[in-house]
Amino acid sequence: MKIAISGVGVAGPTLAYWLRQAGHRPTLIEQAAQLRTRGYVIDFWGHGYTIAQRMRILPAIRDAGYAVEEVRFVNGRSEEVGGFGVDVFRRVSDGRFTSLPRGDLAAALYQALDGEVEALFGTTIVSLDEHRTGVRVGLSNGEESDFDLVVGADGLHSNVRALAFGEEQQFAHDLGYHVAAFDVFGYAPRDDLVYVSHAEPGRQISRFTERGNRTMFLFVFADRWMVGAEPQTAEERKRALMQAFWGMGWEWPGIAECLAAIDDIYFDRVRQIRMPAWSTGRVALIGDAAAAVSLLAGEGAGLGMLEAYVLAGELAASEGAHRLAFAQYEARLRGFVSAKQQAANRFARFFAPRTSLGVWFRNHATRLLAIPAVAERMVSGEFRDDLPLPDYRFERARTPLSAEM
Ligand SMILES: Cc1cc2nc3c(=O)[nH]c(=O)nc-3n(C[C@H](O)[C@H](O)[C@H](O)COP(=O)(O)OP(=O)(O)OC[C@H]3O[C@@H](n4cnc5c(N)ncnc54)[C@H](O)[C@@H]3O)c2cc1C
């Protein structure tokens, strides 16, 4: 089948890879002019890790990754007031855990396609017209083309979702926070392999030292710190962040100077997407487009890969009977993903506490993670997925897992 995939992020290239394995002809359509690398740093483990292993890209992921040693909470004077060793994540996941820039994961997934998949960069889908035997897809470059199926893998603000299901607002569930991130060259102080974080009520700044003398900053703040309308341009976003963190202590004055000088910034609401269905007719959604769990779940990338893999697997298993495949795909994963969304909801206040007491409690509670038995108990529930990864027969034989390491 000819299958159009909107989005070359995490889920899109994963789907293209497995569709190719099954002998389909995917076309990737990405609005950015080129593949984006770097970006905010994400934790990566679980089913996503196993799927990456099956795609034989673990070496690239490990090369781009960091073996973070510690999450350190500090007060305004940079004194340690809480935190934990990250080693517990590696112990609980049998070493199958790394942290890497989201863009580097997307690049590794895209490179796994080996140039065998058509990719249209700087292009977006502007119309979907479903007919009896397929979907006529209109593109921003003025062309029109027929596809058997269309998949939206175009993230939180999915364009395919808007075209096929309607406005985002109907499916959005805001968690009461905003998030921003940017990276800079040459910032000091540096703390290699330590995720350093400072919180004041409803506002939190974290920094992480990267290779090449770069530092990534991540900001999470309660909606009450947002002034005015949602910013659209980079300049408006910088201004909104300046206002939200106005008067913050710790390293903020130096970070604000960095902020003034940058021209690329990630800025968004912390939002989940909850759809009544993940497909309609010949159009399906995967990744954040279908069911964003938000950064608070810490697993969105892996879940996007899981959804891509299962959708391709179900299409292979049903020999192209797309209605059956879409139904099976959703039936297998919906409950699992909803549970992740609920867990993220519960975690929100712990991640970025809204009151002084909340910050104090969170910082002290994390000290419990220094006790290995407690740490393993607390973390293992999150890390061990009770959903077994299905094993599909894709047409082209895959190398056994043991040979892929
Ligand atoms: C600050 C932050 C921290 C996070 N931390 C973690 C973490 O620790 N672990 C984790 O697993 N996840 C984490 N996540 C979540 C994770 O990044 C996402 O869940 C994941 O990237 C979703 O993958 P995706 O492919 O669905 O969407 P994306 O990765 O967002 O990719 C979507 C792609 O679609 C493209 N696109 C958008 N609109 C269009 C259009 N109209 N036409 C064509 N293309 C379009 C975009 O340019 C992009 O390339 C975090 C998220 C944030 C914001």
PDB file of C-alpha atoms in Angstrom, residues 152-361:
ATOM      1  CA  GLY A 152      -0.732  11.536  11.415  1.00  0.00           C
ATOM      2  CA  ALA A 153       2.584  11.347  13.287  1.00  0.00           C
ATOM      3  CA  ASP A 154       2.851  15.113  13.443  1.00  0.00           C
ATOM      4  CA  GLY A 155       2.964  15.627  17.172  1.00  0.00           C
ATOM      5  CA  LEU A 156       0.954  17.404  19.829  1.00  0.00           C
ATOM      6  CA  HIS A 157      -0.493  19.987  17.420  1.00  0.00           C
ATOM      7  CA  SER A 158      -1.141  17.439  14.672  1.00  0.00           C
ATOM      8  CA  ASN A 159      -2.294  18.795  11.363  1.00  0.00           C
ATOM      9  CA  VAL A 160      -3.696  15.456  10.141  1.00  0.00           C
ATOM     10  CA  ARG A 161      -5.728  15.200  13.357  1.00  0.00           C
ATOM     11  CA  ALA A 162      -7.166  18.672  12.748  1.00  0.00           C
ATOM     12  CA  LEU A 163      -8.043  17.808   9.131  1.00  0.00           C
ATOM     13  CA  ALA A 164      -9.581  14.404   9.900  1.00  0.00           C
ATOM     14  CA  PHE A 165     -11.039  14.826  13.403  1.00  0.00           C
ATOM     15  CA  GLY A 166     -11.389  18.561  14.058  1.00  0.00           C
ATOM     16  CA  GLU A 167      -9.872  21.225  16.255  1.00  0.00           C
ATOM     17  CA  GLU A 168      -7.220  20.342  18.836  1.00  0.00           C
ATOM     18  CA  GLN A 169      -9.070  22.074  21.670  1.00  0.00           C
ATOM     19  CA  GLN A 170     -11.717  19.295  21.748  1.00  0.00           C
ATOM     20  CA  PHE A 171      -9.094  16.670  22.566  1.00  0.00           C
ATOM     21  CA  ALA A 172      -6.661  18.718  24.680  1.00  0.00           C
ATOM     22  CA  HIS A 173      -6.287  18.132  28.390  1.00  0.00           C
ATOM     23  CA  ASP A 174      -4.062  20.794  29.964  1.00  0.00           C
ATOM     24  CA  LEU A 175      -2.080  19.842  33.053  1.00  0.00           C
ATOM     25  CA  GLY A 176      -1.777  23.403  34.373  1.00  0.00           C
ATOM     26  CA  TYR A 177       1.842  24.050  33.374  1.00  0.00           C
ATOM     27  CA  HIS A 178       3.897  25.488  30.549  1.00  0.00           C
ATOM     28  CA  VAL A 179       7.282  24.192  29.446  1.00  0.00           C
ATOM     29  CA  ALA A 180      10.150  25.856  27.620  1.00  0.00           C
ATOM     30  CA  ALA A 181      13.616  24.709  26.617  1.00  0.00           C
ATOM     31  CA  PHE A 182      16.641  26.047  24.791  1.00  0.00           C
ATOM     32  CA  ASP A 183      20.340  25.307  24.619  1.00  0.00           C
ATOM     33  CA  VAL A 184      23.370  27.570  24.555  1.00  0.00           C
ATOM     34  CA  PHE A 185      27.101  27.365  23.983  1.00  0.00           C
ATOM     35  CA  GLY A 186      29.697  28.109  26.672  1.00  0.00           C
ATOM     36  CA  TYR A 187      27.527  28.441  29.813  1.00  0.00           C
ATOM     37  CA  ALA A 188      29.176  28.053  33.227  1.00  0.00           C
ATOM     38  CA  PRO A 189      28.921  26.467  35.763  1.00  0.00           C
ATOM     39  CA  ARG A 190      28.935  22.994  34.247  1.00  0.00           C
ATOM     40  CA  ASP A 191      28.146  19.777  36.122  1.00  0.00           C
ATOM     41  CA  ASP A 192      28.791  16.847  33.820  1.00  0.00           C
ATOM     42  CA  LEU A 193      26.156  14.084  33.954  1.00  0.00           C
ATOM     43  CA  VAL A 194      24.181  15.869  36.662  1.00  0.00           C
ATOM     44  CA  TYR A 195      20.678  17.195  36.073  1.00  0.00           C
ATOM     45  CA  VAL A 196      20.649  20.299  38.278  1.00  0.00           C
ATOM     46  CA  SER A 197      17.284  21.756  39.223  1.00  0.00           C
ATOM     47  CA  HIS A 198      16.084  24.727  41.239  1.00  0.00           C
ATOM     48  CA  ALA A 199      12.426  25.184  42.173  1.00  0.00           C
ATOM     49  CA  GLU A 200      10.427  28.026  43.661  1.00  0.00           C
ATOM     50  CA  PRO A 201       6.662  27.721  44.080  1.00  0.00           C
ATOM     51  CA  GLY A 202       5.183  26.988  40.657  1.00  0.00           C
ATOM     52  CA  ARG A 203       8.436  27.590  38.775  1.00  0.00           C
ATOM     53  CA  GLN A 204      11.380  25.313  38.101  1.00  0.00           C
ATOM     54  CA  ILE A 205      14.596  25.715  36.111  1.00  0.00           C
ATOM     55  CA  SER A 206      16.792  22.738  35.283  1.00  0.00           C
ATOM     56  CA  ARG A 207      20.053  22.649  33.418  1.00  0.00           C
ATOM     57  CA  PHE A 208      21.978  19.816  31.857  1.00  0.00           C
ATOM     58  CA  THR A 209      25.530  19.987  30.546  1.00  0.00           C
ATOM     59  CA  GLU A 210      25.920  18.552  27.049  1.00  0.00           C
ATOM     60  CA  ARG A 211      28.864  17.653  24.831  1.00  0.00           C
ATOM     61  CA  GLY A 212      30.535  20.380  22.777  1.00  0.00           C
ATOM     62  CA  ASN A 213      30.417  22.871  25.669  1.00  0.00           C
ATOM     63  CA  ARG A 214      26.630  23.189  25.365  1.00  0.00           C
ATOM     64  CA  THR A 215      24.048  23.474  28.143  1.00  0.00           C
ATOM     65  CA  MET A 216      20.340  22.735  27.855  1.00  0.00           C
ATOM     66  CA  PHE A 217      17.874  24.619  30.056  1.00  0.00           C
ATOM     67  CA  LEU A 218      14.403  23.315  30.805  1.00  0.00           C
ATOM     68  CA  PHE A 219      11.722  25.507  32.404  1.00  0.00           C
ATOM     69  CA  VAL A 220       8.442  24.281  33.837  1.00  0.00           C
ATOM     70  CA  PHE A 221       6.024  26.791  35.324  1.00  0.00           C
ATOM     71  CA  ALA A 222       2.431  26.856  36.541  1.00  0.00           C
ATOM     72  CA  ASP A 223      -0.027  28.599  34.228  1.00  0.00           C
ATOM     73  CA  ARG A 224      -0.551  31.362  36.783  1.00  0.00           C
ATOM     74  CA  TRP A 225       2.893  32.725  35.793  1.00  0.00           C
ATOM     75  CA  MET A 226       1.814  33.202  32.179  1.00  0.00           C
ATOM     76  CA  VAL A 227       0.950  36.763  31.290  1.00  0.00           C
ATOM     77  CA  GLY A 228      -1.158  37.440  28.204  1.00  0.00           C
ATOM     78  CA  ALA A 229      -1.951  35.292  25.179  1.00  0.00           C
ATOM     79  CA  GLU A 230      -0.016  32.212  24.085  1.00  0.00           C
ATOM     80  CA  PRO A 231       3.169  33.453  22.394  1.00  0.00           C
ATOM     81  CA  GLN A 232       3.674  32.479  18.739  1.00  0.00           C
ATOM     82  CA  THR A 233       7.012  33.847  17.558  1.00  0.00           C
ATOM     83  CA  ALA A 234      10.446  33.198  19.107  1.00  0.00           C
ATOM     84  CA  GLU A 235      10.575  36.804  20.334  1.00  0.00           C
ATOM     85  CA  GLU A 236       7.145  36.520  22.001  1.00  0.00           C
ATOM     86  CA  ARG A 237       8.168  33.237  23.626  1.00  0.00           C
ATOM     87  CA  LYS A 238      11.357  34.733  25.006  1.00  0.00           C
ATOM     88  CA  ARG A 239       9.375  37.635  26.408  1.00  0.00           C
ATOM     89  CA  ALA A 240       6.809  35.306  27.997  1.00  0.00           C
ATOM     90  CA  LEU A 241       9.576  33.267  29.626  1.00  0.00           C
ATOM     91  CA  MET A 242      11.306  36.430  30.896  1.00  0.00           C
ATOM     92  CA  GLN A 243       8.023  37.526  32.486  1.00  0.00           C
ATOM     93  CA  ALA A 244       7.264  34.108  33.961  1.00  0.00           C
ATOM     94  CA  PHE A 245      10.660  33.837  35.674  1.00  0.00           C
ATOM     95  CA  TRP A 246      10.985  37.509  36.615  1.00  0.00           C
ATOM     96  CA  GLY A 247      12.523  37.782  40.113  1.00  0.00           C
ATOM     97  CA  MET A 248      13.603  34.121  40.253  1.00  0.00           C
ATOM     98  CA  GLY A 249      16.778  33.413  42.229  1.00  0.00           C
ATOM     99  CA  TRP A 250      19.639  30.942  41.749  1.00  0.00           C
ATOM    100  CA  GLU A 251      21.321  31.271  38.322  1.00  0.00           C
ATOM    101  CA  TRP A 252      18.338  32.968  36.682  1.00  0.00           C
ATOM    102  CA  PRO A 253      20.038  36.350  36.032  1.00  0.00           C
ATOM    103  CA  GLY A 254      22.809  34.623  34.016  1.00  0.00           C
ATOM    104  CA  ILE A 255      20.331  32.320  32.284  1.00  0.00           C
ATOM    105  CA  ALA A 256      18.159  35.337  31.395  1.00  0.00           C
ATOM    106  CA  GLU A 257      21.185  36.861  29.626  1.00  0.00           C
ATOM    107  CA  CYS A 258      21.541  33.645  27.597  1.00  0.00           C
ATOM    108  CA  LEU A 259      17.820  33.729  26.824  1.00  0.00           C
ATOM    109  CA  ALA A 260      18.089  37.252  25.464  1.00  0.00           C
ATOM    110  CA  ALA A 261      20.749  36.117  22.978  1.00  0.00           C
ATOM    111  CA  ILE A 262      19.154  32.960  21.508  1.00  0.00           C
ATOM    112  CA  ASP A 263      16.914  32.702  18.463  1.00  0.00           C
ATOM    113  CA  ASP A 264      15.490  29.161  18.804  1.00  0.00           C
ATOM    114  CA  ILE A 265      13.295  28.200  21.744  1.00  0.00           C
ATOM    115  CA  TYR A 266      10.810  25.424  22.479  1.00  0.00           C
ATOM    116  CA  PHE A 267       7.730  26.747  24.300  1.00  0.00           C
ATOM    117  CA  ASP A 268       4.373  25.061  24.821  1.00  0.00           C
ATOM    118  CA  ARG A 269       1.625  24.137  27.222  1.00  0.00           C
ATOM    119  CA  VAL A 270       2.026  20.863  29.124  1.00  0.00           C
ATOM    120  CA  ARG A 271      -0.839  19.068  27.447  1.00  0.00           C
ATOM    121  CA  GLN A 272      -2.195  15.600  26.875  1.00  0.00           C
ATOM    122  CA  ILE A 273      -4.278  14.512  23.911  1.00  0.00           C
ATOM    123  CA  ARG A 274      -7.226  12.230  24.607  1.00  0.00           C
ATOM    124  CA  MET A 275      -9.055  11.122  21.474  1.00  0.00           C
ATOM    125  CA  PRO A 276     -12.340   9.208  21.378  1.00  0.00           C
ATOM    126  CA  ALA A 277     -10.783   7.080  18.581  1.00  0.00           C
ATOM    127  CA  TRP A 278      -7.319   6.817  17.026  1.00  0.00           C
ATOM    128  CA  SER A 279      -8.565   6.370  13.488  1.00  0.00           C
ATOM    129  CA  THR A 280     -11.367   7.395  11.188  1.00  0.00           C
ATOM    130  CA  GLY A 281     -11.837   5.786   7.800  1.00  0.00           C
ATOM    131  CA  ARG A 282      -8.426   5.505   6.137  1.00  0.00           C
ATOM    132  CA  VAL A 283      -6.715   7.935   8.502  1.00  0.00           C
ATOM    133  CA  ALA A 284      -4.959   6.882  11.717  1.00  0.00           C
ATOM    134  CA  LEU A 285      -2.968   8.726  14.364  1.00  0.00           C
ATOM    135  CA  ILE A 286       0.149   7.652  16.304  1.00  0.00           C
ATOM    136  CA  GLY A 287       2.494   9.259  18.838  1.00  0.00           C
ATOM    137  CA  ASP A 288       1.645  12.594  20.432  1.00  0.00           C
ATOM    138  CA  ALA A 289      -0.951  13.203  17.696  1.00  0.00           C
ATOM    139  CA  ALA A 290      -3.012  10.267  18.985  1.00  0.00           C
ATOM    140  CA  ALA A 291      -2.360  10.300  22.704  1.00  0.00           C
ATOM    141  CA  ALA A 292       0.327  12.707  23.954  1.00  0.00           C
ATOM    142  CA  VAL A 293       1.166  11.745  27.528  1.00  0.00           C
ATOM    143  CA  SER A 294       3.246  14.942  28.138  1.00  0.00           C
ATOM    144  CA  LEU A 295       6.763  15.338  29.448  1.00  0.00           C
ATOM    145  CA  LEU A 296       5.495  14.426  32.912  1.00  0.00           C
ATOM    146  CA  ALA A 297       5.141  10.796  31.818  1.00  0.00           C
ATOM    147  CA  GLY A 298       8.764  10.771  30.643  1.00  0.00           C
ATOM    148  CA  GLU A 299       7.978   8.073  28.097  1.00  0.00           C
ATOM    149  CA  GLY A 300       6.220   9.786  25.185  1.00  0.00           C
ATOM    150  CA  ALA A 301       8.945   8.966  22.668  1.00  0.00           C
ATOM    151  CA  GLY A 302       8.963   5.271  23.504  1.00  0.00           C
ATOM    152  CA  LEU A 303       5.163   5.143  23.407  1.00  0.00           C
ATOM    153  CA  GLY A 304       5.142   6.839  19.997  1.00  0.00           C
ATOM    154  CA  MET A 305       7.541   4.166  18.738  1.00  0.00           C
ATOM    155  CA  LEU A 306       5.396   1.442  20.286  1.00  0.00           C
ATOM    156  CA  GLU A 307       2.278   2.797  18.555  1.00  0.00           C
ATOM    157  CA  ALA A 308       4.140   2.954  15.228  1.00  0.00           C
ATOM    158  CA  TYR A 309       5.416  -0.598  15.584  1.00  0.00           C
ATOM    159  CA  VAL A 310       2.037  -2.028  16.593  1.00  0.00           C
ATOM    160  CA  LEU A 311       0.176  -0.189  13.822  1.00  0.00           C
ATOM    161  CA  ALA A 312       2.623  -1.510  11.194  1.00  0.00           C
ATOM    162  CA  GLY A 313       2.452  -4.969  12.773  1.00  0.00           C
ATOM    163  CA  GLU A 314      -1.330  -5.061  12.748  1.00  0.00           C
ATOM    164  CA  LEU A 315      -1.384  -3.944   9.097  1.00  0.00           C
ATOM    165  CA  ALA A 316       0.991  -6.808   8.327  1.00  0.00           C
ATOM    166  CA  ALA A 317      -1.049  -9.286  10.383  1.00  0.00           C
ATOM    167  CA  SER A 318      -4.318  -8.280   8.731  1.00  0.00           C
ATOM    168  CA  GLU A 319      -2.695  -8.367   5.281  1.00  0.00           C
ATOM    169  CA  GLY A 320      -3.724  -4.807   4.602  1.00  0.00           C
ATOM    170  CA  ALA A 321      -7.319  -4.975   5.899  1.00  0.00           C
ATOM    171  CA  HIS A 322      -6.926  -1.491   7.344  1.00  0.00           C
ATOM    172  CA  ARG A 323     -10.203  -1.338   9.319  1.00  0.00           C
ATOM    173  CA  LEU A 324      -9.309  -4.491  11.202  1.00  0.00           C
ATOM    174  CA  ALA A 325      -5.706  -3.363  11.676  1.00  0.00           C
ATOM    175  CA  PHE A 326      -6.706   0.073  13.016  1.00  0.00           C
ATOM    176  CA  ALA A 327      -9.177  -1.521  15.445  1.00  0.00           C
ATOM    177  CA  GLN A 328      -6.609  -4.056  16.675  1.00  0.00           C
ATOM    178  CA  TYR A 329      -3.933  -1.378  17.039  1.00  0.00           C
ATOM    179  CA  GLU A 330      -6.172   0.702  19.270  1.00  0.00           C
ATOM    180  CA  ALA A 331      -7.528  -2.263  21.230  1.00  0.00           C
ATOM    181  CA  ARG A 332      -4.000  -3.404  22.100  1.00  0.00           C
ATOM    182  CA  LEU A 333      -2.692  -0.033  23.264  1.00  0.00           C
ATOM    183  CA  ARG A 334      -5.443   2.297  24.433  1.00  0.00           C
ATOM    184  CA  GLY A 335      -5.696   1.025  28.019  1.00  0.00           C
ATOM    185  CA  PHE A 336      -1.934   0.909  28.404  1.00  0.00           C
ATOM    186  CA  VAL A 337      -1.443   4.469  27.136  1.00  0.00           C
ATOM    187  CA  SER A 338      -4.387   5.835  29.185  1.00  0.00           C
ATOM    188  CA  ALA A 339      -2.775   4.451  32.334  1.00  0.00           C
ATOM    189  CA  LYS A 340       0.435   6.340  31.439  1.00  0.00           C
ATOM    190  CA  GLN A 341      -1.587   9.535  31.012  1.00  0.00           C
ATOM    191  CA  GLN A 342      -3.228   9.104  34.398  1.00  0.00           C
ATOM    192  CA  ALA A 343       0.147   8.468  36.049  1.00  0.00           C
ATOM    193  CA  ALA A 344       1.525  11.670  34.482  1.00  0.00           C
ATOM    194  CA  ASN A 345      -1.458  13.582  35.860  1.00  0.00           C
ATOM    195  CA  ARG A 346      -0.749  12.355  39.370  1.00  0.00           C
ATOM    196  CA  PHE A 347       2.960  13.159  39.020  1.00  0.00           C
ATOM    197  CA  ALA A 348       2.473  16.793  37.932  1.00  0.00           C
ATOM    198  CA  ARG A 349       2.500  18.360  41.394  1.00  0.00           C
ATOM    199  CA  PHE A 350       5.524  16.375  42.447  1.00  0.00           C
ATOM    200  CA  PHE A 351       7.452  17.309  39.308  1.00  0.00           C
ATOM    201  CA  ALA A 352       6.923  21.070  39.699  1.00  0.00           C
ATOM    202  CA  PRO A 353       5.369  21.794  43.113  1.00  0.00           C
ATOM    203  CA  ARG A 354       3.139  24.860  43.389  1.00  0.00           C
ATOM    204  CA  THR A 355       3.834  25.867  47.015  1.00  0.00           C
ATOM    205  CA  SER A 356       6.893  26.304  49.266  1.00  0.00           C
ATOM    206  CA  LEU A 357       5.758  23.368  51.350  1.00  0.00           C
ATOM    207  CA  GLY A 358       5.372  21.276  48.185  1.00  0.00           C
ATOM    208  CA  VAL A 359       8.927  22.150  47.065  1.00  0.00           C
ATOM    209  CA  TRP A 360      10.273  21.287  50.533  1.00  0.00           C
ATOM    210  CA  PHE A 361       8.369  18.009  50.655  1.00  0.00           C
TER     211      PHE A 361
END
